[in-house]
CSV table of C-alpha atoms in Angstrom, one decimal:
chain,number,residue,atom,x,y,z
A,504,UNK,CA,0.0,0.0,0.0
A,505,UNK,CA,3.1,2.3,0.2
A,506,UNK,CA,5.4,0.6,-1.5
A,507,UNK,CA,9.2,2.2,-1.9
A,508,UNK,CA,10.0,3.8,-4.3
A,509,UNK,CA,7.1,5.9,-4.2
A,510,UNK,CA,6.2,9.0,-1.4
A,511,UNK,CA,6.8,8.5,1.7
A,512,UNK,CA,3.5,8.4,3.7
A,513,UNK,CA,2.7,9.0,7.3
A,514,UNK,CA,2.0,6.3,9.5
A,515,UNK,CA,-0.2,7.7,12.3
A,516,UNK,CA,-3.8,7.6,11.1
A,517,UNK,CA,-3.4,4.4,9.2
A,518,UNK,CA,-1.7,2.8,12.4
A,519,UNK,CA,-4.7,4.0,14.5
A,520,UNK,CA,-7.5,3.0,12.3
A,521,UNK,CA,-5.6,-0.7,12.4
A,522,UNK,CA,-5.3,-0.5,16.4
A,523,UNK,CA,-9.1,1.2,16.3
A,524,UNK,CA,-10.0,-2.2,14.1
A,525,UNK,CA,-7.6,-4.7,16.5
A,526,UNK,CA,-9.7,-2.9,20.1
A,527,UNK,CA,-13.2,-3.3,18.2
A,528,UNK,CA,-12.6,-6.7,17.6
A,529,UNK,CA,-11.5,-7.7,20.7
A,530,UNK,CA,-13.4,-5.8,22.7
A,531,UNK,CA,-16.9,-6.1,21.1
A,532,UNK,CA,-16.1,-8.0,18.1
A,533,UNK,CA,-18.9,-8.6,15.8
A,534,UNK,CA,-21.4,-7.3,18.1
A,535,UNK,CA,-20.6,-3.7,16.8
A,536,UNK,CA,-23.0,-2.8,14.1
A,537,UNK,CA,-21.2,-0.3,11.7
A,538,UNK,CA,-17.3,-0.1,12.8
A,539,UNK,CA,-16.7,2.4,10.0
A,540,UNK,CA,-19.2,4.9,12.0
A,541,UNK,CA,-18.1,4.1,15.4
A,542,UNK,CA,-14.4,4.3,14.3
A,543,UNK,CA,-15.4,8.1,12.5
A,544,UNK,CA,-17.3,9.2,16.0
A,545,UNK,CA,-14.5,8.0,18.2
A,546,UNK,CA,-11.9,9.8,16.4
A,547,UNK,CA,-14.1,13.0,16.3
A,548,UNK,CA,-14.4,12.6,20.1
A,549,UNK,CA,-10.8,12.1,21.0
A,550,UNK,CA,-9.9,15.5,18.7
A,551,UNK,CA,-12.4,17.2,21.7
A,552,UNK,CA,-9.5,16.6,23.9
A,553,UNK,CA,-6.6,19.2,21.8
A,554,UNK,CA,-10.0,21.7,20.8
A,555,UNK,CA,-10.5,24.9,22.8
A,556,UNK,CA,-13.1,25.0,25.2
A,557,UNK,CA,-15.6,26.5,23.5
A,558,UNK,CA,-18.9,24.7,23.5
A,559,UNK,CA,-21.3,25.8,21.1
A,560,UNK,CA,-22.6,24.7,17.6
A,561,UNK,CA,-20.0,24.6,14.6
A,562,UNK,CA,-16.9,23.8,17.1
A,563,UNK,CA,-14.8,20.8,17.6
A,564,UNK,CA,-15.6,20.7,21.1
A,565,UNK,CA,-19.1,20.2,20.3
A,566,UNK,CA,-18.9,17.8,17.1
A,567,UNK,CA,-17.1,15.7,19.4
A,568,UNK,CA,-19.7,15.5,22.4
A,569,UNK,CA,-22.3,15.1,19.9
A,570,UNK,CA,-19.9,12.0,18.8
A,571,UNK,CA,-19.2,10.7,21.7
A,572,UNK,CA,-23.0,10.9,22.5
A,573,UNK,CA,-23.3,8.8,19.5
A,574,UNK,CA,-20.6,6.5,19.8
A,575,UNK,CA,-22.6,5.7,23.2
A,576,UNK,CA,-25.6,4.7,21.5
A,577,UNK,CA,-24.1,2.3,18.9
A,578,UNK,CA,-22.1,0.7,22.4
A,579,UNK,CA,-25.4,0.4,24.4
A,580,UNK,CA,-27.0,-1.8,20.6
A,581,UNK,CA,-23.3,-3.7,21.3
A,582,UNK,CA,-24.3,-4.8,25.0
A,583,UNK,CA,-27.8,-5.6,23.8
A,584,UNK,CA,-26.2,-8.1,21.2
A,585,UNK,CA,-24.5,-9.2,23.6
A,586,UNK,CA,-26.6,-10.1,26.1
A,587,UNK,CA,-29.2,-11.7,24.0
A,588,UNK,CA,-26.3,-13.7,22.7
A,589,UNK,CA,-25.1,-14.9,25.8
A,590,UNK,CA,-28.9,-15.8,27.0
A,591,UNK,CA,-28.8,-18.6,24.6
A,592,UNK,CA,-28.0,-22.3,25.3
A,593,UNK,CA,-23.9,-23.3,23.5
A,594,UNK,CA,-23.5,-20.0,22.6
A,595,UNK,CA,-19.3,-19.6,22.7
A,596,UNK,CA,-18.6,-15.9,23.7
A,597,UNK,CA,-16.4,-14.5,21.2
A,598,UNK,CA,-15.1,-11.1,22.7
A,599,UNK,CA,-14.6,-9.5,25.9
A,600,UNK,CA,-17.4,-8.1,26.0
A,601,UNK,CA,-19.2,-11.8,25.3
A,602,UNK,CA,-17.2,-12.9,28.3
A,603,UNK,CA,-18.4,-9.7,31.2
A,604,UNK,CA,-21.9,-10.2,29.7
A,605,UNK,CA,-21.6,-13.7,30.7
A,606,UNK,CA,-21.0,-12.5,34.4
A,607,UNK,CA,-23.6,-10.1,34.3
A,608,UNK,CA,-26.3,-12.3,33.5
A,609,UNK,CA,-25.4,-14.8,36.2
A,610,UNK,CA,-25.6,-11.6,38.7
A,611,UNK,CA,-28.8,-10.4,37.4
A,612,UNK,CA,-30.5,-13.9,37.1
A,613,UNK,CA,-29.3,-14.4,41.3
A,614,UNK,CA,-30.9,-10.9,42.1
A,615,UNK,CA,-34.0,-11.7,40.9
A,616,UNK,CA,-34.2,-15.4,42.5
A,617,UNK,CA,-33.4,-13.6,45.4
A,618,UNK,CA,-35.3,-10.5,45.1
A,619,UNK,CA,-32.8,-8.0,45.6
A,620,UNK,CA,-32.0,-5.2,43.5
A,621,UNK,CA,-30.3,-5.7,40.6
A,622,UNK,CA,-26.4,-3.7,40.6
A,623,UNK,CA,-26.5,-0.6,38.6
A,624,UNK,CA,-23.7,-1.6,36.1
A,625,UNK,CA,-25.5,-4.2,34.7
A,626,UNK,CA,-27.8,-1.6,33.1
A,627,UNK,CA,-27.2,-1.3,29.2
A,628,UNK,CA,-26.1,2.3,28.9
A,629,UNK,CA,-23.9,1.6,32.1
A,630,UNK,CA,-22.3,-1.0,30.3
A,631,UNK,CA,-21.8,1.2,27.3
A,632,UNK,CA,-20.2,4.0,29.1
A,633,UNK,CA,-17.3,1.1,30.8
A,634,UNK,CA,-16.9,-0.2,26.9
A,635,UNK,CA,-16.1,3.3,26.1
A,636,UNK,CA,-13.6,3.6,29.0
A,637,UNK,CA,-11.9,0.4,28.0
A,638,UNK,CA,-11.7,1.2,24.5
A,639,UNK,CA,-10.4,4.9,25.0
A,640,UNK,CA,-7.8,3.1,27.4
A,641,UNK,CA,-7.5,0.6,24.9
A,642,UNK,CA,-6.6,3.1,21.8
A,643,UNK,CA,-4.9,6.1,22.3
A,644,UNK,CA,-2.4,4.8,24.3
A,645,UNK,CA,-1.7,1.9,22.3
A,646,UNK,CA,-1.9,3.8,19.3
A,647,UNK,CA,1.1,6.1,19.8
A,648,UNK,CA,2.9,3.0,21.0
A,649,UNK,CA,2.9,1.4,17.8
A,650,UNK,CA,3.6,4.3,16.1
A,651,UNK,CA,6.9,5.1,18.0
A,652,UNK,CA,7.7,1.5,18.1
A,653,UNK,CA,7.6,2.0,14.0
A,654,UNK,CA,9.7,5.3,13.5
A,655,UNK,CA,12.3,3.8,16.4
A,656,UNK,CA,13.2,0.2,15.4
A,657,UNK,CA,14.2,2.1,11.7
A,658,UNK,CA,16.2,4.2,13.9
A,659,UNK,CA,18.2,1.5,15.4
A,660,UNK,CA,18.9,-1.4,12.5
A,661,UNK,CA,21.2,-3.3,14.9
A,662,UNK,CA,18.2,-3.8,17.1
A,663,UNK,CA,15.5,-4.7,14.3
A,664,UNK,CA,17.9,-7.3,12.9
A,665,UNK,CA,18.0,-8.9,16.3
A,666,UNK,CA,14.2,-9.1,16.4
A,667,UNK,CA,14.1,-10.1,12.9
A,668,UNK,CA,16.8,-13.5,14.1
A,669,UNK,CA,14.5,-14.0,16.8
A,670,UNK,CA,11.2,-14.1,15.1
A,671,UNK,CA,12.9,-16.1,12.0
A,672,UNK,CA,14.4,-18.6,14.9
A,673,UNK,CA,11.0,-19.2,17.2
A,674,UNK,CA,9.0,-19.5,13.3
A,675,UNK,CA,11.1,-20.7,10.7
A,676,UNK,CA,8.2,-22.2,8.7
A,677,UNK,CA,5.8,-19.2,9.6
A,678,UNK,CA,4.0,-21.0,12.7
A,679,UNK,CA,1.2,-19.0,13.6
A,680,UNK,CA,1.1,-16.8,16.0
A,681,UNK,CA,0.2,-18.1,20.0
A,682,UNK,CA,-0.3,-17.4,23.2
A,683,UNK,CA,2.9,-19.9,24.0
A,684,UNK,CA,5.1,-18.7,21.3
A,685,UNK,CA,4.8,-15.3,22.3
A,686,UNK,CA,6.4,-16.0,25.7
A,687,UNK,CA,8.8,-16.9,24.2
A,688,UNK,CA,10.2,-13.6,22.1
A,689,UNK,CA,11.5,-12.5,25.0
A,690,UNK,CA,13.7,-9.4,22.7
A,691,UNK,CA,10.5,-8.4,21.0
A,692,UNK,CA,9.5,-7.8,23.9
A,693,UNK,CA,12.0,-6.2,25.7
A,694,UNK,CA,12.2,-3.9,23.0
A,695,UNK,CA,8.4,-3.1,23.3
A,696,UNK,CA,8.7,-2.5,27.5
A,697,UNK,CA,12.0,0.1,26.4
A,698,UNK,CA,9.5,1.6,23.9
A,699,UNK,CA,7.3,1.9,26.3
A,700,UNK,CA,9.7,2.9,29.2
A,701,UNK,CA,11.5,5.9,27.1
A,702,UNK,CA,8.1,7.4,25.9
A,703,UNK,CA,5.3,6.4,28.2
A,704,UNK,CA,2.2,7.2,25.7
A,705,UNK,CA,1.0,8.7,28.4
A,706,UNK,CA,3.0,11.2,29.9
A,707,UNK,CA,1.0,12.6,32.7
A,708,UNK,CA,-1.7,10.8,35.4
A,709,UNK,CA,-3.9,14.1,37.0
A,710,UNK,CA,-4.6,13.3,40.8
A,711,UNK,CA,-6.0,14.8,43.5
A,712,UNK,CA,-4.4,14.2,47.0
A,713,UNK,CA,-7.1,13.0,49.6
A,714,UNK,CA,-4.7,13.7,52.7
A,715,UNK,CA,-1.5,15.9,53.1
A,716,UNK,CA,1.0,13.7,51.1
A,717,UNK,CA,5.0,14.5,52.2
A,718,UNK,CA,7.3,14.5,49.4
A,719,UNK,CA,10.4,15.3,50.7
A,720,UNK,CA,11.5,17.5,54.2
A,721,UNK,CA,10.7,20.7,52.4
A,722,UNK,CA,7.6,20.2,50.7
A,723,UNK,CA,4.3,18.8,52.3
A,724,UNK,CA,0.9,18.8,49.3
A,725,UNK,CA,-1.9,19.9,51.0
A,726,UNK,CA,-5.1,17.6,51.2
A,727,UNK,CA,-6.9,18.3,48.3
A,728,UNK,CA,-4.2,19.6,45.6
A,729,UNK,CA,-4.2,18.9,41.6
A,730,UNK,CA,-0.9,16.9,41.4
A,731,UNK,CA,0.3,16.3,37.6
A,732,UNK,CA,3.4,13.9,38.1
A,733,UNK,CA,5.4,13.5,35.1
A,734,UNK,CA,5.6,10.0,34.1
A,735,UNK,CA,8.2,11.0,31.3
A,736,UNK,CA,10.5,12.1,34.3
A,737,UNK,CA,10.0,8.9,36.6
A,738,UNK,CA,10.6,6.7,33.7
A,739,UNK,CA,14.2,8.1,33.7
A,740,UNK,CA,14.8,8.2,36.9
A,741,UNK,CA,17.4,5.3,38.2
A,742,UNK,CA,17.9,4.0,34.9
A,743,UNK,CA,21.7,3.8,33.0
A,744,UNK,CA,21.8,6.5,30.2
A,745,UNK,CA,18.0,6.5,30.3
A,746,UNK,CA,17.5,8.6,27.2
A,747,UNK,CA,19.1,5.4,25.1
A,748,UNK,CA,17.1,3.1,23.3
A,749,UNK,CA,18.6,0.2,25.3
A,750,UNK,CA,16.2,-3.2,25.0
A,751,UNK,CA,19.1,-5.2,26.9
A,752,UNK,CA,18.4,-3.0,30.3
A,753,UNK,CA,14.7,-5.3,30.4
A,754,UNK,CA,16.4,-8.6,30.4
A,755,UNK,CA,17.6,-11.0,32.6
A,756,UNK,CA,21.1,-10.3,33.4
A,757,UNK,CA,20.3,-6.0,34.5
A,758,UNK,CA,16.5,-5.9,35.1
A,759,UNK,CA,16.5,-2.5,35.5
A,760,UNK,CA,13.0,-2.3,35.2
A,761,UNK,CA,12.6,-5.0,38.4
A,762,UNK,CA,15.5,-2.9,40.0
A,763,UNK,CA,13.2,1.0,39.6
A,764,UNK,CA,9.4,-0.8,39.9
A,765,UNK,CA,8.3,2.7,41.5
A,766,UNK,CA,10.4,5.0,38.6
A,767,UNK,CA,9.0,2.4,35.6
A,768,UNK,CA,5.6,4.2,35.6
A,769,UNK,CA,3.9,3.6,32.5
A,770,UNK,CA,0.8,1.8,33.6
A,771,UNK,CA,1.4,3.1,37.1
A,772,UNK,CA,2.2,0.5,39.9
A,773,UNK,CA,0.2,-1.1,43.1
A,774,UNK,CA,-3.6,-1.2,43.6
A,775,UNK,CA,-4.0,1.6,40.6
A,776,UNK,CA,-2.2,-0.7,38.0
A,777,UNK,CA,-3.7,-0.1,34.4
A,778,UNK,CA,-6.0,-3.3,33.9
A,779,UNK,CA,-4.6,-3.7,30.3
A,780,UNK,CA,-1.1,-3.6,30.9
A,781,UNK,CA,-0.7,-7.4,29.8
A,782,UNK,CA,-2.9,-6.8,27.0
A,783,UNK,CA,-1.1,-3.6,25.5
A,784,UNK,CA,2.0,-5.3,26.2
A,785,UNK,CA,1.3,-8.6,24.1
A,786,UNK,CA,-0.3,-6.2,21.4
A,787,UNK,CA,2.6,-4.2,21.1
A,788,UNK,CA,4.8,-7.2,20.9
A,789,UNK,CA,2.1,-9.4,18.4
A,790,UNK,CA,2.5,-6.0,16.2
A,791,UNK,CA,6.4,-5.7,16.2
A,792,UNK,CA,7.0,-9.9,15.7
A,793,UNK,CA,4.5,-9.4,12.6
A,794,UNK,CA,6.5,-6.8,10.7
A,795,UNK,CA,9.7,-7.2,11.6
A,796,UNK,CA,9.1,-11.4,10.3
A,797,UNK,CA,7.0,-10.3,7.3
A,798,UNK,CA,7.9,-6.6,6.2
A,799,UNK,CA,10.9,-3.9,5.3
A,800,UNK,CA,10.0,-0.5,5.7
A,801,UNK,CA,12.4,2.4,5.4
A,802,UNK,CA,11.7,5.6,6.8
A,803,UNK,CA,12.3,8.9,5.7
A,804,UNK,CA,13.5,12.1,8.0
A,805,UNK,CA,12.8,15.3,8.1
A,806,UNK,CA,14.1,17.8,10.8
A,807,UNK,CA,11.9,17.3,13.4
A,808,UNK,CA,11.8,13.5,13.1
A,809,UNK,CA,13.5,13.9,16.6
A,810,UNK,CA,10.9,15.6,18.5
A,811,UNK,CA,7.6,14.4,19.9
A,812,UNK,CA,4.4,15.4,19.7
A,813,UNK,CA,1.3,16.0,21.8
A,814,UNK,CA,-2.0,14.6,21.0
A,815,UNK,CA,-2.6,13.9,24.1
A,816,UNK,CA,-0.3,11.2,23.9
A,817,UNK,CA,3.2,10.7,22.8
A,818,UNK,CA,3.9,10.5,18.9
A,819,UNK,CA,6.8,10.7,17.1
A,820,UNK,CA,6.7,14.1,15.4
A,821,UNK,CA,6.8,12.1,11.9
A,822,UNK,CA,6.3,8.6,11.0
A,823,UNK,CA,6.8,8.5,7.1
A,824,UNK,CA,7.4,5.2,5.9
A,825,UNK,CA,7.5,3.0,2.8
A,826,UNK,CA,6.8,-0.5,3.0
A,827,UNK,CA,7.6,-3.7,1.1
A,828,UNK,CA,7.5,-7.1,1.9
A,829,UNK,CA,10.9,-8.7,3.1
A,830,UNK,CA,13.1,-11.7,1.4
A,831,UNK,CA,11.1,-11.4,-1.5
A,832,UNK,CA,7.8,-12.2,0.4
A,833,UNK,CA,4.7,-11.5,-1.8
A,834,UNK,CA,2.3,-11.4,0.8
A,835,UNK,CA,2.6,-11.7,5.0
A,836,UNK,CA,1.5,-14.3,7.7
């Protein structure tokens, strides 16, 4: 689709209508009723979160509730699918959302055996609004990931080569892809937790500090402040040379990132762990064991290639690539 030879194209919206695709399916698979809509109103939404606040006809701020307001609707039809599906007798559940449904129905079939009242999340549009959380957490996020992951393995050929020996090593004959192969790429992945670690996609977590929290002898937050830590800056902190792209600092013999568990940040750490952190991890790692096995891409700088950009997550400030299949491949696997 952008072969070399020709312009170079820019990765970022094609990258996050694939991830947008990968989330649906997994999420709410073929439940969802028009993905091409959903995907159109979800990315209108997100570009409410960069718009000025200025809420009235005509702006983005308020095409993007109007999407998100839509978007909810097409979720709430999702959960109705869902749960009809799920009523029936052998019916396999076939997404996420099959499985939760599965659990909600049990709950809602014991409340009214036992007469009690049945929880408020198992309403439909409650439902809905959780799918939208998971898929917002879910996209973004992941999104930038994959697109940074893209821009840096060209930046660091040594490293790509590595993954490429790897991936041709644990599938010489192009096995498919598993659950127990993909413990095994244990440099894919490394290179997907230093992706991860360098640029958090995320850079910032908002919270509000319920008691006076002490930081250090000189500074006390009061109970009740807006505290923006930097996850950018913790994600550097006690880590060798931590602006290098250095996969070997996640393995076995320096597990740094076991040696800094509190400064390694990105899906935050204790009771307020991200949920997904196993499934954006094994994504990320699915995503960079498929090209680097099946695809050559070359990518082409400019002068800000080395900056990042804001949107609210992290992107590489370009990501323009051509693509060809590798080892004379006419097609992947």
């Amino acid at each position: 689709k952008f072969p070399k030879g020709a312009s170079p194209t820019e990765m970022r919206t094609f990258i996050r209508e694939m991830n947008c695709e990968t989330s649906q399916q997994v999420f709410i698979g073929h439940h969802l009723d028009n993905p091409v809509q959903f995907t159109k109103d979800y990315d209108t939404m997100t570009l409410g979160f960069l718009a000025p606040p200025i809420y009235f006809p005509g702006t983005a701020l308020y095409r993007a509730v109007g999407a998100r307001k839509a978007a909810l609707v097409r979720l709430e039809r999702t959960v109705v699918s869902s749960k009809k599906a799920m009523s029936q007798p052998n019916v396999e559940p076939t997404c996420l959302l099959d499985f939760w449904t599965i659990h909600i129905l049990e709950e809602i079939n014991n409340a009214k055996e036992n007469g009690t009242e049945i929880a408020n999340y198992a309403g439909d549009f409650e439902m809905a609004e959780t799918l939208m959380d998971f898929l917002f957490a879910s996209q973004d996020a992941s999104t930038a990931s994959l697109t940074m992951i893209t821009a840096t393995m060209k930046e660091h050929p040594d490293i790509l080569q590595r993954v490429v020996k790897e991936q041709d090593r644990l599938r010489p004959n192009d096995e498919p892809l598993t659950f127990d192969l993909l413990q095994e790429m244990t440099f894919t992945r490394q290179c997907v937790l230093e992706q991860l670690r360098q640029y958090p996609p995320a850079p910032m977590v908002p919270m509000i500090a319920h008691a006076p929290f002490q930081i250090d002898e000189n500074l006390t937050v009061p109970k009740g402040t807006l505290v923006i830590p930097s996850l950018v800056g913790a994600c550097r902190d006690g880590f060798t040379n931590p602006e290098t792209f250095d996969p070997d600092r996640m393995g076995e013999e320096r597990q740094e990132d076991r040696k800094n568990p509190k400064s390694n940040l990105v899906f935050g750490v204790g009771p307020h762990r991200c949920v997904g952190y196993n499934y954006a991890i094994n994504h990320l790692t699915v995503y960079l064991a498929l090209v680097a096995k099946n695809m050559s891409w070359e990518r082409t700088r400019t002068a800000k290639s080395d900056q990042i950009m804001y949107l609210p997550t992290l992107y590489p400030w370009d990501c323009l690539c051509n693509w060809g299949y590798r080892d004379g491949r006419t097609k992947a696997v």
